[in-house]
XYZ file of C-alpha atoms in Angstrom:
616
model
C 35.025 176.676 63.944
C 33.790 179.978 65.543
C 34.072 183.694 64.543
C 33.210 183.474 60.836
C 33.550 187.235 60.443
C 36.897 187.401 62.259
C 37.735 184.482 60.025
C 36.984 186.765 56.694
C 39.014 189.957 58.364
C 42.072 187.554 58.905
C 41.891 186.364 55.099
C 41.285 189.587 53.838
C 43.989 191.096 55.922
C 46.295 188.368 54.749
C 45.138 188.714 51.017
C 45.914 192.508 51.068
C 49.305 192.577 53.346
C 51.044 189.506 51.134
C 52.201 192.161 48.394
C 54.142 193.899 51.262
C 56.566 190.704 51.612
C 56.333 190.992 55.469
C 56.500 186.717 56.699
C 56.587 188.459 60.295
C 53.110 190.066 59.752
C 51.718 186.859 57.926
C 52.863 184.685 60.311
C 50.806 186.808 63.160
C 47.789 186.467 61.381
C 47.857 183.076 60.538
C 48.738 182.277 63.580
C 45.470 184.195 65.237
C 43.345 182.586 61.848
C 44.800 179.343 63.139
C 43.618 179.426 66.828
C 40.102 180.407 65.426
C 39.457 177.873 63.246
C 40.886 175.378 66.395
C 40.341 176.420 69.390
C 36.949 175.643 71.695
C 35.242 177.004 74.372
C 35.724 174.467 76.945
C 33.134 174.083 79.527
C 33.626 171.695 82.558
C 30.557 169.974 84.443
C 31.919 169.394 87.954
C 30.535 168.205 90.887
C 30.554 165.646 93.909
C 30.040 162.166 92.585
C 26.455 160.962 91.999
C 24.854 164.632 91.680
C 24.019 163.870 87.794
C 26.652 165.503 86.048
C 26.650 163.193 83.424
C 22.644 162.901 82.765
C 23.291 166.991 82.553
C 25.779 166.328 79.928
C 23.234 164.025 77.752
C 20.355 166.368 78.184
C 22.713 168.670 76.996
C 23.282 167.882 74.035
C 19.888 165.280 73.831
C 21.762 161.571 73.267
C 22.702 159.358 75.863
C 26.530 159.882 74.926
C 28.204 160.010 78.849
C 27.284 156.745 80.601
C 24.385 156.854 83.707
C 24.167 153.980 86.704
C 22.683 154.032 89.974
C 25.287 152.366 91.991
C 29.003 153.158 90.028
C 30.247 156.576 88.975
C 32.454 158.107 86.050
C 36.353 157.664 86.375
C 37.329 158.947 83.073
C 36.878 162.535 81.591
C 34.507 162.534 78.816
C 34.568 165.159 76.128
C 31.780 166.093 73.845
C 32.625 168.353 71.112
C 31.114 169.357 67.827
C 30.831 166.700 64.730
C 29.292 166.526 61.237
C 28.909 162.857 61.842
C 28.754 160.896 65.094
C 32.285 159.978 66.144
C 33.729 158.072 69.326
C 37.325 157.175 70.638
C 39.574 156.646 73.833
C 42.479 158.962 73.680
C 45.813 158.245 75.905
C 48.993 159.773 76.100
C 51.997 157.919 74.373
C 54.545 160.198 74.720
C 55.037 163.045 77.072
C 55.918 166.716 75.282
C 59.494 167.601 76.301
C 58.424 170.973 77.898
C 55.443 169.308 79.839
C 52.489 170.831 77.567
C 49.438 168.575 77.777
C 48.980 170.312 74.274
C 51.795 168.893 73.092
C 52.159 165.318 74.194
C 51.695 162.398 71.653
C 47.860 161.109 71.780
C 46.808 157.630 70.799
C 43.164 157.436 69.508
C 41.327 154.428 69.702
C 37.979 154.363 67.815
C 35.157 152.510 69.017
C 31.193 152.582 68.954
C 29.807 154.737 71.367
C 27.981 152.161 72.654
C 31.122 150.700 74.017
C 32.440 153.208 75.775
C 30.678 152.675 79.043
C 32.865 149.628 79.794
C 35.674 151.993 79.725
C 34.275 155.083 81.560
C 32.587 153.839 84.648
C 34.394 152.762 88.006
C 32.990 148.966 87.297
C 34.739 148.519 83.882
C 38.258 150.254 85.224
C 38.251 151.412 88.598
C 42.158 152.793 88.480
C 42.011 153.685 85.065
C 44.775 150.979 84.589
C 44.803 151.421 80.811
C 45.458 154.969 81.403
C 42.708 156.831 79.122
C 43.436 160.686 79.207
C 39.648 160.957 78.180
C 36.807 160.167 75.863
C 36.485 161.834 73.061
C 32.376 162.248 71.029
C 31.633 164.165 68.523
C 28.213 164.938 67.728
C 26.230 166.919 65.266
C 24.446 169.437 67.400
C 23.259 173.287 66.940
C 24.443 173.887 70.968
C 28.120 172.483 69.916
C 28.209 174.189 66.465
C 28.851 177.136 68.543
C 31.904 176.037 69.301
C 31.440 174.860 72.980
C 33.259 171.488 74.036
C 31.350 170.006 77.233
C 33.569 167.774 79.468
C 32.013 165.816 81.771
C 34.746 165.145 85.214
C 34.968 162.243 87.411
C 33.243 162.560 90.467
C 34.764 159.711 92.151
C 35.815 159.984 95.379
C 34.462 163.478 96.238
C 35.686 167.015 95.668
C 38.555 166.235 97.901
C 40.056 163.016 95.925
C 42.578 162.570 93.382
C 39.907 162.956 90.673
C 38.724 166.139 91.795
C 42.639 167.538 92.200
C 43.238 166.450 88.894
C 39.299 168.943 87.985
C 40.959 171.424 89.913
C 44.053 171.862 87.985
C 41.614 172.030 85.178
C 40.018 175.491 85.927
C 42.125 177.585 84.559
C 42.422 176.628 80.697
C 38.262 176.195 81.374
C 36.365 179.292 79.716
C 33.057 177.870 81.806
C 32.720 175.626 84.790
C 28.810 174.157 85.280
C 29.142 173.247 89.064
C 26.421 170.545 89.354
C 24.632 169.473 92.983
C 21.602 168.149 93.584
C 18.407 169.267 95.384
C 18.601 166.578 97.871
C 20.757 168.695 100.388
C 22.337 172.458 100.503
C 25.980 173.148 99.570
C 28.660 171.566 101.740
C 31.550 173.292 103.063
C 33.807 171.522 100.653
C 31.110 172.227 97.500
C 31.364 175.901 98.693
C 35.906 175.514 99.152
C 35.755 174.303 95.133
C 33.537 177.311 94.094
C 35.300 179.727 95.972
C 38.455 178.570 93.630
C 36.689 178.106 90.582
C 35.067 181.929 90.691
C 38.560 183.100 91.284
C 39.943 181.447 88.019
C 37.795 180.909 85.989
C 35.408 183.917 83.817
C 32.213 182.295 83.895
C 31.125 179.475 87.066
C 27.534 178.432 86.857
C 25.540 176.902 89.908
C 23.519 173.961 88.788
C 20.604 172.348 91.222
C 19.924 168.882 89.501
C 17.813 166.841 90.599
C 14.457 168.651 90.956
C 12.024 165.818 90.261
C 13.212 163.729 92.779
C 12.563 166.106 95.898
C 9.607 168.380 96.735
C 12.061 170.334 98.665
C 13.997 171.588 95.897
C 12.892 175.099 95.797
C 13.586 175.724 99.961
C 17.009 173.881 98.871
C 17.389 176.112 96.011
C 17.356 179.082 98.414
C 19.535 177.814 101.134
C 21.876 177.705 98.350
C 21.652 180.999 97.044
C 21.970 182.491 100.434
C 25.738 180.177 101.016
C 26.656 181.770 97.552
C 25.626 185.093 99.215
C 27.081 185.128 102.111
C 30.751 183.645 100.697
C 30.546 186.687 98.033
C 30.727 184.833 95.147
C 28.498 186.064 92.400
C 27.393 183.457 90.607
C 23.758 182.465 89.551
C 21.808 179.557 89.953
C 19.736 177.107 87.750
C 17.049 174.417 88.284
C 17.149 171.771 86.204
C 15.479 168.041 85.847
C 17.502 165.785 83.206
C 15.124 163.344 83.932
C 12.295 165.258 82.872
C 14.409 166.207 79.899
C 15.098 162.872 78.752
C 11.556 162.263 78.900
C 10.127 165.215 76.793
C 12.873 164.311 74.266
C 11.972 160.560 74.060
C 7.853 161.644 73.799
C 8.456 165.368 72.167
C 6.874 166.798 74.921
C 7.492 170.997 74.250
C 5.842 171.318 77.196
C 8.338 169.271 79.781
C 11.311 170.529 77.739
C 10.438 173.855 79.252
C 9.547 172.667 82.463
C 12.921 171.083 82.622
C 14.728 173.708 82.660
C 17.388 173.092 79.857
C 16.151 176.220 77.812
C 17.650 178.127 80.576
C 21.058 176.347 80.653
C 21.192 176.179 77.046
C 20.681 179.891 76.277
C 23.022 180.983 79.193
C 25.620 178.925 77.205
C 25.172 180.154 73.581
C 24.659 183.573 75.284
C 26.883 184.144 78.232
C 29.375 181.536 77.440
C 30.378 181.300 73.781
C 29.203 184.835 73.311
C 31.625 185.918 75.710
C 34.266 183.615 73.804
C 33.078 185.253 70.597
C 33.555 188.642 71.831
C 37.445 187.912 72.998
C 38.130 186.597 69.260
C 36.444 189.643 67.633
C 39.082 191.823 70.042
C 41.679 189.761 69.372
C 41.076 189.630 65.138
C 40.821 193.518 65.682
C 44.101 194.142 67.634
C 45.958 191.868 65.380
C 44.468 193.164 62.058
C 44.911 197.163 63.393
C 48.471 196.419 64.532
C 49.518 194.917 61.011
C 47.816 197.433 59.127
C 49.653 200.400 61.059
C 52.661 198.969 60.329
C 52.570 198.787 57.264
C 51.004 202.673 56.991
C 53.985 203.732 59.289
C 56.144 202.335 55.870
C 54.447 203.652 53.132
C 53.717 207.498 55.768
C 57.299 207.833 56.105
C 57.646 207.292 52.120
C 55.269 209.305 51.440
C 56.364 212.589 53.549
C 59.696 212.069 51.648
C 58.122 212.164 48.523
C 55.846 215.300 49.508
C 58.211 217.499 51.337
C 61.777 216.865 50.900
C 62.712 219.688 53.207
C 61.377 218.404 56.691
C 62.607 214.139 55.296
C 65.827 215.134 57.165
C 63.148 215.190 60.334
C 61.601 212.263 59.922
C 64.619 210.402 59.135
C 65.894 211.164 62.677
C 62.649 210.152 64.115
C 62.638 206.811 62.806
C 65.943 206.423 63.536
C 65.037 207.444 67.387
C 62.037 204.895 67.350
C 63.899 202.059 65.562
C 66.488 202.346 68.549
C 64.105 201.989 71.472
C 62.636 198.953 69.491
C 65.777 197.427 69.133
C 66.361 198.062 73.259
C 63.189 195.989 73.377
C 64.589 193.019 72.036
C 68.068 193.295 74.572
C 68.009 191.388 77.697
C 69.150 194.697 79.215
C 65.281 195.422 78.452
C 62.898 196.470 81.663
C 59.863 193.430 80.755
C 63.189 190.833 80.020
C 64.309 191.941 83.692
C 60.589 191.204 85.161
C 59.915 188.181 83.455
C 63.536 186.660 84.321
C 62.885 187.894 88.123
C 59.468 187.089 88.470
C 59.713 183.377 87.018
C 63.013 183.357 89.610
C 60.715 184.306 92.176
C 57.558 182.253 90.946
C 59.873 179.401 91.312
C 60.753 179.978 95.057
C 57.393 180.747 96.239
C 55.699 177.794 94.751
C 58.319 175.060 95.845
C 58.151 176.421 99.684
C 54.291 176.547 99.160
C 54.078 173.021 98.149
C 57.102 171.682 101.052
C 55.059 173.937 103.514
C 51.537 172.434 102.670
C 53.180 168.704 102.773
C 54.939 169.702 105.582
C 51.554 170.407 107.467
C 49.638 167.634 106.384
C 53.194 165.056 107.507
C 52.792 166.947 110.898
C 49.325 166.148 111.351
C 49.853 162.494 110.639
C 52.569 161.799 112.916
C 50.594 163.766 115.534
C 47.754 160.899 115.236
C 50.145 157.940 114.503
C 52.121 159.051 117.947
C 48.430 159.015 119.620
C 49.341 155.205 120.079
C 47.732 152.015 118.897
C 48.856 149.373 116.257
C 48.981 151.538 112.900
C 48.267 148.279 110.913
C 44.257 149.018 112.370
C 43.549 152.540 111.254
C 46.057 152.373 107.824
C 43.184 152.529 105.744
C 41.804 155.633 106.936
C 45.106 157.343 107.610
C 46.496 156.461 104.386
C 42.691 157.941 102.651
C 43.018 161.368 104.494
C 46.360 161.820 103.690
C 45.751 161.223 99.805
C 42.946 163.711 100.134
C 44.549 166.200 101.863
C 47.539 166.250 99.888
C 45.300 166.099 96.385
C 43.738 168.945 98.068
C 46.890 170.696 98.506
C 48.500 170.017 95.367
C 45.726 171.080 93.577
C 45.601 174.439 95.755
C 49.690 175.083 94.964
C 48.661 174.812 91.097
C 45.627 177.353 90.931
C 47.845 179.570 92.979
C 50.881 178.877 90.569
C 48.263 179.518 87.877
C 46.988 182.646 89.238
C 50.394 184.417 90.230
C 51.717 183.396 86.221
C 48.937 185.327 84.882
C 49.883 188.247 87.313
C 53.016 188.053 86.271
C 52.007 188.105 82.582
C 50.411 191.330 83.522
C 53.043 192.595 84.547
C 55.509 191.916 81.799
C 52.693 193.376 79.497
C 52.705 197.009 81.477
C 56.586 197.328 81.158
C 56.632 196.346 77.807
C 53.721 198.692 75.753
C 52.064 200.728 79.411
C 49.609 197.738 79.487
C 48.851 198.690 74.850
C 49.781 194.970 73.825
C 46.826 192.750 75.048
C 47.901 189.608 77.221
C 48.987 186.704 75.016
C 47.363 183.303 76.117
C 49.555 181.293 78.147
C 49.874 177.530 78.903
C 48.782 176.473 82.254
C 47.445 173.261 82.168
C 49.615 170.266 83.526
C 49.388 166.684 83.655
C 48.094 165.196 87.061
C 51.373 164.828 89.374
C 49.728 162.769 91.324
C 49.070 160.278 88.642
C 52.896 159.001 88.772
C 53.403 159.285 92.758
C 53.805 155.281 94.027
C 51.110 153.865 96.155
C 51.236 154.625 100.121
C 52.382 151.190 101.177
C 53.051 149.964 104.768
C 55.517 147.717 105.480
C 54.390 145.900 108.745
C 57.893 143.945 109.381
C 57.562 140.867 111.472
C 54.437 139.854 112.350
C 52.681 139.409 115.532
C 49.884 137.258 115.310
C 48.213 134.531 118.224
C 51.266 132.338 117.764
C 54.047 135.206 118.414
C 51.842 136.678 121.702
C 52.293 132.800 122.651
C 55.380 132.782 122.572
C 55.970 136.009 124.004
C 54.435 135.363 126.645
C 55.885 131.527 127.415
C 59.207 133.573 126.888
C 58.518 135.696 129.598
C 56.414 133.428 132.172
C 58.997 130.314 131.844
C 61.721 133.446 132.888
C 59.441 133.833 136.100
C 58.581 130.541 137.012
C 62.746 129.559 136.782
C 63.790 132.350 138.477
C 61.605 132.172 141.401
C 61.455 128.419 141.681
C 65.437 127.967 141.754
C 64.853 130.517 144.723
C 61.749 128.907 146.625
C 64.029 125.567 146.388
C 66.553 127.703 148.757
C 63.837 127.489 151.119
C 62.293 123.564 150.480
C 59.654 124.508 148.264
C 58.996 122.779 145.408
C 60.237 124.388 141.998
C 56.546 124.970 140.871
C 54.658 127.051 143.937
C 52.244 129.674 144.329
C 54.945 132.690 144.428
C 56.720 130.944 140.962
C 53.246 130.778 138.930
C 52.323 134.302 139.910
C 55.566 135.585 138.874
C 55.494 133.832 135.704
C 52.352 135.226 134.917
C 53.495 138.591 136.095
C 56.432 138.551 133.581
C 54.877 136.685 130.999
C 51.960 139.441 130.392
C 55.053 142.295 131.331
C 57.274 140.420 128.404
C 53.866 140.464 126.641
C 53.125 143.901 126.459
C 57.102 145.335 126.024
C 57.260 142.628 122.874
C 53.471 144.719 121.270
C 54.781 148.188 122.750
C 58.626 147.362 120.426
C 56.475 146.051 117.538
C 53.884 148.831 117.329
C 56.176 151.169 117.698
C 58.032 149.584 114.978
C 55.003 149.920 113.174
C 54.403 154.006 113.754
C 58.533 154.156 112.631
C 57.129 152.388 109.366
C 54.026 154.428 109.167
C 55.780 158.035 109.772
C 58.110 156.688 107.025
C 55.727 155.743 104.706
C 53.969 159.339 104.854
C 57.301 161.181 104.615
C 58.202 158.828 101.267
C 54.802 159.898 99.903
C 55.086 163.303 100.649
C 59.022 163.303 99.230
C 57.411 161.678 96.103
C 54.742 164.408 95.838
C 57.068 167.134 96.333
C 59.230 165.689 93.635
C 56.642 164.844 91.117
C 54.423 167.886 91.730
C 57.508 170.012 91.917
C 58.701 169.138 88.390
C 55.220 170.073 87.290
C 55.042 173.230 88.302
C 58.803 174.244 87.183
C 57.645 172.971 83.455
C 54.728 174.888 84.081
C 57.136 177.977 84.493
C 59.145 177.593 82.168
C 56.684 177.380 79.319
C 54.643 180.670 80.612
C 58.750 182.187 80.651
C 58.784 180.437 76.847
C 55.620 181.934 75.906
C 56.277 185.197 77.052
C 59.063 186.023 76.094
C 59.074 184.399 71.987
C 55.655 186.295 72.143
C 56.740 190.060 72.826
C 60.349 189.417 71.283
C 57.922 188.697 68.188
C 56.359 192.103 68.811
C 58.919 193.824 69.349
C 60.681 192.300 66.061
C 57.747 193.272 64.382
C 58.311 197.022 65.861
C 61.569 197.211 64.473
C 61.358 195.585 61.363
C 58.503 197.984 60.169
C 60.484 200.865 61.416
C 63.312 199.899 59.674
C 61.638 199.573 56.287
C 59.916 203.094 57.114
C 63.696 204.227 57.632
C 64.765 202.680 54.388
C 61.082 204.084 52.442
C 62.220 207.520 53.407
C 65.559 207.823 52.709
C 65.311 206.201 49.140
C 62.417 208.764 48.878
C 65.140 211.445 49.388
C 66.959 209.757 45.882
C 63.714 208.999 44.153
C 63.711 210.193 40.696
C 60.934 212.874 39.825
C 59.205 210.133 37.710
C 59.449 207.683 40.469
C 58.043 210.095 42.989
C 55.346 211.070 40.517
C 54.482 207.274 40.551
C 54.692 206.610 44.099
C 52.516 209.601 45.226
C 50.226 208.343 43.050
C 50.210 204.669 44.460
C 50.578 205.169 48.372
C 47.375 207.088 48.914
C 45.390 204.125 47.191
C 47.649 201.634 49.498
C 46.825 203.956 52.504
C 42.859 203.772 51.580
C 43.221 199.896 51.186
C 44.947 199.541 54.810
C 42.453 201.745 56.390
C 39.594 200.106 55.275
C 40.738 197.027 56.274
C 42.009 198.368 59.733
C 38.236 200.080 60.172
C 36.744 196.543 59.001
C 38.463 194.994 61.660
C 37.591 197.632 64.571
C 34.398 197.108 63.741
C 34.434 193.738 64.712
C 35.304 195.105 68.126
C 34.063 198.415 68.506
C 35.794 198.778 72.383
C 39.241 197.867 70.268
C 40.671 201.082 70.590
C 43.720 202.698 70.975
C 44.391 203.079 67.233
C 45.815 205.660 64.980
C 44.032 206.723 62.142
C 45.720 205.877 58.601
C 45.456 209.201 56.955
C 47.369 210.290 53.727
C 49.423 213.346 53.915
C 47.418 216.368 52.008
């Protein structure tokens, strides 16, 4: 859990609001108490395979949790969370969620030793992933993860490019860090530099890791090279040097004096610090907004009652000012509303854009096969390497439709939040994180039809040549020579290489039908599969924001219609009963404000909030 002292504003604002019978208000806060005693600050360690992202990840935290091998890589996300005793399981998805939500499906958890897990991680013990792990889950008890931070160390197989790295891709935006790990044995590659230019665009906080430093003198020139691509790209993002080698040693021989010289001090502080500082500093805004916002409701209530009580002449005044307010909030809540109209339009929209985005990038990538399929040859030959750099490219692509999905759903968020408060109701958090697509697409399969081995050429050619030798025989016999001669032998080798080549030209063209087939099937299968996706995808941010500001504007109306009802029944109060009341609400008023100022404080840029005066 992080946020202790938003933790104790939610309690005590739920402690002082539950005389005010308000479930709407409760259920807010709870809600917000809920997500802080839950939620992590997820941090992804991402990389090309082999650059040491999982050796990071153990000098991380300082156990060997996240298995390390020369020669095979990790194919299964590992997660590394926070634990008051040492905990390890295999988590798989039973049962989808009906909407889509990752959140939501039904997990399986299989405990095992830690020790085990390797078996189950690495390419060697499950190169597909055939049992279908979602990821490994370890807890751990360690200060860095107290903090709150959940590390997740990716699969690198396959490269950037791959399936594995789509599926890290569509990752980055529920991520609130991304450690992008390369070693110092080379400078950044263009495709290293394509995945940070995404990941600074979505995600708050990308960190440039050099790993690797022991290992080559040349790390600091390397270092710099890399610093100047950052540079030169525009991204602004630093860069560490780290050795987990050197790390693992110090820890093994409590050397203080590697440990620093490794350069995990560094790493670790810019996490505690930067990362679930940041974190820290969005929960202490949110606590505030949510606390203020309840508290001036219920001060708008017990105001109105008050000026009722205090000056009956001008209640006629405020009466018709509530009643003025309550009507806009109820307009709020009708579909006739101006945020409804953008949300239903821009999801409308959202939807159209995406799907020709995603038909237009498979469209491309289709072209460009049948452009080198149609450059001749047998297709059987160069499947292998066809088939790879279509799977890449379309993982690629896929992965680039989602991040822009993501990233026009959060404009569009931002948008729904400016017509509906001017841009005064902060952005709610919204669910963008899908299942890999790509995960139930069917294998790229080519069908080769009949063969054409040694034995068929044979016979092609005898086919063809025993044509020739007939035909030209039966005519040299016209003439009195023999029905095997010079002239029938040459034609029968003439048409039995011509019947030769016609029989490979049908058959590989056969083939490069097959081939162009089996891309367009693939592609029709991605579009499907990746399509749903990213509809579900839409239709929960649509579900999320609009239950979320209906809420609010509920709320709205709810507490202006109990300030209506507090002042009129002020108006009928009985001189004893007002007596009482003005005696009570200004002790109410002092309780609400010092709760509301308690909660500011948390966030002292929170503003935008009345003050919860009493009338004099």
């Amino acid at each position: 859990m992080r946020g202790a002292e938003s933790v104790e504003a939610l309690e005590a604002a739920l402690r002082v609001i539950a005389p005010y019978r308000r479930p709407d208000l409760e259920t807010r806060l709870r809600t917000s108490l809920h997500r802080l005693r839950t939620d992590r600050v997820r941090v992804l360690v991402v990389g090309e395979f082999k650059q040491g992202k999982s050796l990071l990840v153990n000098g991380l935290v300082r156990a060997p949790v996240c298995p390390v091998f020369d020669d095979i890589a990790t194919a299964v996300p590992t997660v590394v969370r926070y634990a008051a005793e040492p905990t390890a399981a295999l988590v798989r998805v039973v049962e989808q969620a009906e909407d889509g939500d990752p959140a939501a499906a039904k997990l399986e958890r299989v405990e095992l030793p830690i020790e085990e897990l390797a078996g189950h991680l690495v390419e060697t013990g499950d190169a597909e992933n055939r049992e279908r792990w979602r990821h490994a889950d370890i807890g751990l008890p360690r200060a860095l993860l107290a903090h709150g931070l959940e590390i997740v160390d990716t699969p690198g197989v396959g490269g950037l490019n791959s399936v594995h790295g789509a599926a890290t891709m569509a990752e980055l935006p529920q991520a609130d860090a991304v450690l992008f790990v390369s070693d110092a044995s080379q400078e950044y590659t263009a495709p290293e530099l394509a995945f940070l230019k995404q990941a600074t665009a979505l995600c708050p906080n990308v960190l440039c890791v050099l790993s690797k430093t022991d290992l080559y003198p040349e790390w600091q020139r390397i270092a710099e090279l890399d610093r100047t691509h950052l540079e030169r790209a525009g991204m602004d993002t630093d860069l560490l040097t780290v050795s987990a080698a050197l790390r693992v040693h110090a820890i093994r021989n409590r050397d203080e004096e590697a440990d620093r010289e490794s350069g995990f001090d560094e790493l670790t502080e810019y996490l505690v610090d930067q990362v679930a500082g940041q974190a820290e500093v969005l929960a202490r805004r949110s606590t505030a907004n949510d606390v203020a916002a309840a508290t001036e409701q219920l001060a708008t209530t017990l105001l109105a009652e008050q000026a009722g009580y205090t000056d009956p002449a001008h209640a006629g005044d405020v009466i018709r000012r509530l009643t003025e307010a309550k009507k806009q909030a109820v307009a709020l809540k009708e579909r006739s509303a101006r945020w409804q109209h953008t949300l239903s339009d821009g999801i409308a929209d959202l939807n159209a854009d995406i799907d020709y985005d995603l038909r237009d990038r498979m469209r491309d990538i289709v072209r460009e096969a049948e452009e080198e399929i149609a450059k001749g040859g047998d297709p059987k030959k160069t499947w292998d390497q066809l088939a790879s750099w279509v799977e890449q490219e379309v993982s690629a692509a896929v992965a680039a439709n989602f991040l822009w999905t993501a990233q026009r759903a959060r404009w569009l968020a931002e948008q729904v939040a400016e017509h509906f408060s001017d841009g005064q109701e902060p952005l709610p958090k919204i669910r963008t994180a899908t299942e890999d697509p790509l995960g139930r697409v069917a294998d790229m399969e080519l069908r080769l039809g009949e063969p054409f081995g040694v034995g068929q050429k044979a016979l092609s050619g005898l086919r063809g040549g025993y044509v020739g030798v007939l035909m030209f025989g039966m005519l040299g016999t016209i003439v009195g020579m023999p029905l095997i001669n010079p002239f029938s032998i040459g034609a029968g080798l003439l048409l039995g290489g011509k019947g030769l080549t016609d029989d490979r030209r049908r058959v590989f063209a056969k083939r490069q039908a097959e081939a162009k087939a089996a891309i367009r099937r693939y592609a029709d299968d991605v579009i499907f599969q990746a399509g749903k996706e990213s509809r579900e995808l839409l239709r929960r941010v649509q579900r999320d924001l609009r239950d979320h500001y209906t809420d609010r504007a509920e709320e709205t109306n709810r507490s202006l219609k109990e300030s209506l009802a507090s002042a009129e029944r002020s108006v009928r109060a009985s001189k004893e009963e007002q007596e009482r009341r003005l005696a009570e609400i200004p002790a109410q008023l002092k309780r609400l404000a010092e709760l509301r100022d308690q909660a500011l404080a948390l966030a002292p840029r929170a503003g935008g909030h009345r003050q919860l005066e009493a009338a004099p």
